[in-house]
Amino acid sequence: MHLVGLAPQDDCDAPVNVPPPSSRDRTLCLYVVNGGHAADHRLPLMATMRDRGFMVEAAVPSGSHAERRLTDEGYACHPIPLSRQGIYPAQELKSVHHLYRLYRRLRPSLVHHATIKPVLYGSIAARLAGVPNVVNAITGLGYIYTQDSRRARALRHVVNALYRQAFAHPHQVTVFQNEADRDMLLDLGLLKERDCVVIPGSGVDVERFHVSDEPSGTPVAILPARMLWDKGVGEFVAAARLLRQRGIVARLALVGMPDPGNPASIPQPRIDAWVEEGIVEYWGHRDDMPQVMRDAHVVCLPSYREGLPKVLLEAAASGRPVVTVDAPGCRNALMPDVSGLMVPPRDADALADALERLLTNAGLRRRMGEAGRRLAEQRFANVHIMQAMLDVYRTLGID
């Protein structure tokens, strides 16, 4: 990975020239996130930087779960008008302008953007405002790259153009969670390989998520995710129907909430109908994920595409076998046939077969769970991911 120096910007307002800090306590690292999960995933890195003596602050939508979560952890939060719903030109320009003004006022030495809109709009604003160093975290390519509807194709052209502008910052690193996402954007000519690095996920706390005995009683398989069609929820429900038709005694549960800001969100009435039919249980949103893992025997995520799904890392750290699909991101979170089972995407029959295999074989679950725990400790533990991120910062002179 090779990075070039900061070049002057052509802007009607003179860009801020941020002098190099003389000490860490004058170095502001600003984290820009647009959702509660993104905030949760950045917290270990933010805590690491704060412990190392850096100033650490956040920019988040006002009144959001992210703001509450980060404020509770003692971080100063700057409100930003960033909507997760659709792309509306007037609103998006307002977001870019607000971020531009924020960056000029705070003069951060590093801005770290996570999720699509902060990456797109924050990077453009950072270039205009003269922010010297930018890290963009691509945590997944989202709905517009997993769907082939007319709407998704139209949005893809817009987002590709915005990515091209976002990645034009002369001193930035783009962090991908898997090689497939990186290669897709490279093939589209949106950025240069020298400015990319792949770090496998955002890490997992192997102390908080630890191995426990399986719960007694009927085996339980859970799908913990936002209730979106492209998380494979429909295939999971179809697999549950098949297992019931086969006479398999098991409980299958959905864990998570619909996301109305996402075009792929599943309406709550549809979920309620599944529950009423007796096909699946619905546990809703849960903040106590270690307990959720302890209450399960198998963790399933048949998502069509991911960055690197944290929930599968949490399952591995908890000693629970996983069932997932051979899709970008998902395939990177397990050792197939060692720590879990992998099936083709969008294949309810294959998914039912894999779930049946694990739900009816306690010995196999135990062996795969033990292998998953080793994988989490050796590859995905926070300590490894934080060191990789600190290496990225070091290439930008933040050390």
XYZ file of C-alpha atoms in Angstrom:
399
model
C 0.000 0.000 0.000
C 1.489 3.287 -1.127
C 0.092 6.660 -0.175
C 0.815 10.021 -1.770
C 1.167 13.365 -0.007
C -1.533 15.943 0.524
C -2.115 18.149 -2.495
C -3.637 21.646 -2.406
C -7.378 21.864 -3.004
C -9.157 24.135 -5.472
C -12.053 25.564 -3.501
C -13.621 28.978 -3.333
C -12.986 28.936 0.406
C -9.355 28.418 1.250
C -8.920 24.976 2.787
C -7.738 24.622 6.319
C -4.049 23.849 6.536
C -3.765 21.658 9.595
C -0.267 21.834 11.104
C 1.250 18.600 12.346
C 0.467 18.109 16.040
C 3.343 18.406 18.475
C 1.955 15.711 20.768
C -0.768 13.081 20.868
C -3.023 15.097 23.116
C -3.371 17.673 20.345
C -4.196 15.042 17.724
C -7.957 14.819 17.192
C -9.269 11.591 15.695
C -12.873 12.054 14.584
C -15.105 9.040 13.946
C -18.128 9.557 11.685
C -20.831 6.888 11.889
C -24.456 6.673 10.811
C -25.917 3.856 12.862
C -25.860 2.103 16.194
C -24.158 -1.036 14.908
C -21.439 1.045 13.238
C -20.865 2.879 16.508
C -20.687 -0.366 18.478
C -18.183 -1.803 16.022
C -15.915 1.275 16.255
C -15.887 1.450 20.054
C -12.910 -0.897 20.647
C -10.780 1.127 18.218
C -11.923 4.433 19.689
C -11.128 3.184 23.188
C -7.710 2.011 22.031
C -6.901 5.432 20.575
C -8.159 7.222 23.688
C -6.055 4.952 25.897
C -3.033 5.834 23.768
C -3.524 9.515 24.587
C -5.278 10.806 21.479
C -8.289 13.105 21.491
C -11.220 11.015 20.261
C -14.608 12.440 19.287
C -17.518 11.359 17.098
C -19.947 12.823 14.560
C -23.334 11.092 14.563
C -26.969 11.815 13.690
C -28.610 13.744 16.515
C -30.849 11.670 18.771
C -29.645 8.383 17.288
C -28.757 5.186 19.109
C -25.172 5.848 18.043
C -25.192 9.194 19.853
C -26.585 7.655 23.033
C -24.151 4.761 22.920
C -21.067 6.896 22.369
C -22.133 9.551 24.887
C -22.582 6.824 27.496
C -18.985 5.798 26.805
C -17.794 9.346 27.467
C -17.149 10.572 23.916
C -17.981 14.068 22.730
C -20.532 13.768 19.925
C -21.175 16.344 17.183
C -24.653 16.128 15.592
C -24.810 15.757 11.826
C -27.852 15.743 9.489
C -27.277 12.353 7.904
C -30.274 10.297 6.801
C -30.092 6.562 6.151
C -33.164 6.604 3.921
C -32.537 6.925 0.176
C -30.576 9.507 -1.755
C -32.212 12.919 -2.027
C -29.962 15.527 -3.704
C -30.908 18.502 -1.518
C -30.500 16.495 1.683
C -27.220 14.952 0.562
C -25.742 18.347 -0.364
C -26.792 19.622 3.055
C -24.983 16.692 4.668
C -21.779 17.346 2.714
C -21.881 21.056 3.555
C -22.478 20.375 7.242
C -19.585 17.917 7.405
C -17.362 20.384 5.540
C -18.108 23.097 8.104
C -17.608 20.665 10.992
C -14.229 19.556 9.691
C -13.077 23.122 9.180
C -14.110 24.004 12.716
C -12.644 20.972 14.485
C -9.529 20.621 12.317
C -9.099 16.891 12.978
C -5.826 15.230 12.072
C -7.678 12.057 11.110
C -11.269 11.379 10.124
C -12.422 7.765 10.130
C -15.670 7.165 8.207
C -17.737 3.998 8.615
C -20.716 2.857 6.490
C -21.698 4.123 3.081
C -22.987 7.678 3.563
C -20.222 8.803 5.932
C -17.689 7.365 3.477
C -19.242 9.077 0.466
C -20.115 12.475 1.893
C -17.511 12.644 4.629
C -14.639 11.955 2.251
C -15.770 14.632 -0.197
C -16.153 17.105 2.676
C -12.753 16.134 4.096
C -11.053 16.775 0.766
C -12.670 20.203 0.446
C -11.912 21.111 4.073
C -8.278 20.068 3.881
C -8.423 17.245 6.428
C -4.950 15.725 6.112
C -5.781 12.047 6.715
C -8.862 9.947 5.966
C -9.695 6.322 6.669
C -12.762 4.873 4.951
C -14.197 1.659 6.362
C -16.237 -0.277 3.792
C -18.270 -2.613 5.997
C -20.243 -4.067 3.086
C -21.572 -2.898 -0.260
C -25.226 -3.003 0.736
C -28.551 -3.193 -1.022
C -27.574 -1.520 -4.287
C -24.893 -4.154 -4.977
C -26.902 -7.189 -3.815
C -30.127 -6.428 -5.714
C -30.683 -6.158 -9.471
C -33.886 -4.137 -9.485
C -34.246 -1.051 -11.671
C -33.968 1.121 -8.554
C -30.786 -0.640 -7.399
C -29.176 -0.330 -10.835
C -29.985 3.392 -11.013
C -28.616 4.016 -7.535
C -25.505 2.008 -8.374
C -24.538 4.517 -11.081
C -24.980 7.395 -8.639
C -23.066 5.700 -5.842
C -20.225 4.668 -8.150
C -19.795 8.308 -9.166
C -19.800 9.383 -5.527
C -17.284 6.682 -4.588
C -14.978 7.961 -7.316
C -15.077 11.426 -5.758
C -14.759 10.097 -2.214
C -11.645 8.083 -2.993
C -9.951 11.063 -4.659
C -8.636 12.332 -1.316
C -4.842 12.317 -1.745
C -3.990 10.879 1.679
C -6.532 8.198 2.456
C -6.742 4.483 3.104
C -9.832 2.432 2.312
C -10.274 -0.550 4.601
C -12.281 -3.495 3.276
C -13.439 -6.465 5.300
C -13.038 -8.970 2.464
C -11.225 -9.255 -0.849
C -14.393 -9.584 -2.949
C -15.655 -6.112 -2.005
C -12.231 -4.628 -2.656
C -11.931 -6.327 -6.019
C -15.393 -5.193 -7.117
C -14.585 -1.514 -6.533
C -11.131 -1.950 -8.074
C -12.667 -3.555 -11.172
C -15.033 -0.594 -11.458
C -12.010 1.705 -11.463
C -13.209 3.614 -8.407
C -9.937 3.578 -6.480
C -6.327 2.412 -6.633
C -5.059 -0.820 -5.143
C -2.223 1.021 -3.392
C -4.813 2.841 -1.260
C -6.581 -0.356 -0.116
C -6.091 -2.747 2.755
C -8.162 -5.764 3.807
C -8.721 -6.304 7.532
C -11.029 -9.221 8.423
C -13.907 -7.524 10.201
C -14.133 -5.208 13.174
C -13.062 -7.811 15.717
C -14.782 -9.686 18.520
C -14.326 -9.463 22.279
C -13.310 -13.013 23.157
C -13.625 -12.243 26.873
C -17.199 -10.955 26.633
C -18.195 -13.772 24.257
C -17.036 -17.000 25.829
C -17.816 -20.693 25.541
C -20.694 -22.039 27.619
C -22.546 -25.324 27.791
C -25.456 -25.740 25.417
C -28.872 -25.007 26.881
C -30.969 -28.040 27.716
C -34.150 -28.859 25.875
C -35.155 -28.538 22.249
C -32.270 -27.410 19.964
C -32.482 -23.769 18.905
C -31.194 -22.184 15.683
C -31.198 -18.385 15.483
C -30.818 -15.852 12.709
C -29.528 -12.637 14.368
C -29.613 -9.706 11.935
C -31.648 -6.774 10.772
C -34.856 -8.128 9.307
C -33.968 -7.631 5.639
C -34.729 -9.897 2.700
C -31.088 -9.784 1.621
C -30.019 -11.169 4.996
C -31.596 -14.412 3.813
C -34.535 -14.193 6.217
C -36.928 -15.550 3.601
C -34.729 -18.586 2.999
C -34.424 -19.180 6.751
C -38.202 -19.167 7.150
C -38.571 -21.483 4.150
C -35.981 -23.821 5.689
C -37.935 -23.771 8.950
C -41.047 -24.914 7.050
C -39.092 -27.739 5.454
C -37.704 -28.888 8.806
C -41.214 -28.971 10.263
C -42.439 -31.008 7.270
C -39.581 -33.462 7.873
C -40.606 -33.864 11.503
C -37.431 -32.291 12.901
C -37.997 -31.146 16.477
C -36.307 -27.767 16.775
C -36.948 -24.091 17.474
C -35.945 -21.508 14.891
C -35.869 -17.853 15.905
C -35.380 -14.474 14.265
C -33.394 -11.964 16.345
C -33.428 -8.343 15.208
C -35.667 -5.548 13.983
C -36.890 -4.400 10.571
C -34.997 -1.435 9.130
C -37.539 0.901 7.490
C -34.717 3.011 6.043
C -33.600 0.063 3.902
C -35.556 -0.878 0.730
C -35.048 -4.555 1.583
C -36.687 -4.266 5.014
C -39.277 -6.919 5.857
C -42.579 -5.444 7.074
C -43.391 -6.210 10.701
C -46.807 -7.668 9.750
C -45.041 -10.288 7.610
C -42.893 -11.310 10.579
C -45.962 -11.409 12.816
C -47.689 -13.686 10.302
C -44.778 -16.137 10.366
C -44.933 -16.233 14.152
C -48.698 -16.689 14.109
C -48.254 -19.578 11.676
C -45.876 -21.187 14.152
C -42.950 -21.416 11.734
C -40.467 -19.279 13.670
C -40.126 -17.427 16.942
C -39.399 -13.712 16.981
C -37.101 -12.399 19.728
C -36.923 -8.827 18.407
C -34.035 -6.489 19.109
C -31.586 -7.703 21.751
C -28.730 -5.781 23.344
C -27.485 -8.802 25.318
C -25.875 -10.737 22.470
C -23.640 -12.913 24.698
C -26.816 -14.242 26.352
C -28.475 -14.705 22.967
C -25.539 -16.877 21.903
C -25.754 -18.894 25.119
C -29.462 -19.523 24.459
C -28.751 -20.948 20.989
C -27.342 -24.215 19.716
C -26.707 -23.053 16.118
C -26.257 -19.581 14.614
C -27.381 -19.045 11.017
C -26.781 -16.130 8.642
C -27.725 -16.856 4.992
C -27.031 -13.272 3.854
C -26.503 -12.548 0.167
C -23.433 -10.381 0.784
C -21.615 -8.975 3.818
C -18.445 -7.165 4.739
C -17.534 -9.689 7.396
C -20.527 -10.393 9.637
C -19.724 -9.676 13.278
C -22.513 -11.937 14.471
C -20.743 -14.977 12.999
C -17.562 -13.960 14.826
C -19.553 -13.636 18.046
C -21.003 -17.102 17.456
C -17.531 -18.553 16.914
C -16.177 -16.886 20.056
C -19.159 -18.328 21.963
C -18.364 -21.849 20.778
C -21.462 -22.090 18.624
C -21.347 -23.678 15.148
C -22.597 -21.582 12.262
C -24.544 -22.133 9.071
C -23.916 -19.546 6.393
C -23.644 -19.192 2.634
C -20.900 -19.145 0.053
C -21.104 -15.387 -0.477
C -18.611 -12.530 -0.012
C -17.962 -11.853 3.645
C -19.932 -14.829 4.933
C -17.462 -17.342 3.548
C -14.621 -15.462 5.264
C -16.083 -15.950 8.739
C -15.742 -19.715 9.069
C -13.731 -22.777 8.139
C -16.204 -24.788 6.033
C -16.968 -28.210 7.519
C -14.683 -27.380 10.446
C -16.272 -24.516 12.376
C -19.585 -24.578 10.524
C -21.440 -25.457 7.356
C -21.637 -23.416 4.161
C -24.385 -23.717 1.543
C -25.180 -21.962 -1.740
C -26.895 -18.589 -1.368
C -30.673 -18.317 -1.845
C -31.085 -22.110 -1.499
C -33.651 -22.938 1.184
C -33.379 -26.700 0.617
C -29.616 -26.741 1.165
C -30.046 -24.459 4.160
C -32.591 -26.834 5.690
C -30.231 -29.791 5.126
C -27.362 -28.002 6.896
C -29.548 -26.903 9.801
C -30.924 -30.421 10.167
C -27.425 -31.871 10.216
C -26.372 -29.662 13.121
C -29.630 -29.575 15.040
C -29.708 -33.391 15.201
C -26.033 -33.992 16.045
C -24.786 -32.664 19.395
C -21.312 -34.139 18.902
C -20.853 -32.343 15.596
C -22.036 -29.094 17.167
C -19.498 -29.465 19.962
C -16.574 -30.172 17.615
C -17.443 -27.303 15.288
C -18.017 -24.965 18.206
C -14.578 -25.737 19.609
C -13.005 -25.103 16.205
C -14.885 -21.825 15.915
C -13.573 -20.646 19.269
C -9.995 -21.355 18.169
C -10.626 -19.455 14.931
C -12.004 -16.462 16.825
C -9.024 -16.365 19.169
C -6.401 -16.780 16.451
C -7.819 -14.579 13.683
C -10.687 -12.340 14.740
C -10.015 -11.311 18.353
C -10.042 -7.567 18.990
C -6.339 -7.524 19.760
C -5.485 -8.659 16.208
C -7.909 -6.299 14.470
C -6.875 -3.301 16.578
C -3.214 -3.899 15.746
C -4.032 -4.025 12.036
C -5.948 -0.736 12.295
C -3.116 0.908 14.227
C -0.784 -0.145 11.402
C -3.093 1.645 8.946
C -3.007 4.778 11.087
C 0.763 4.533 11.268
C 1.035 4.668 7.473
C -0.798 8.000 7.703
C 1.548 9.339 10.380
C -0.912 8.883 13.267
C 1.213 7.049 15.814
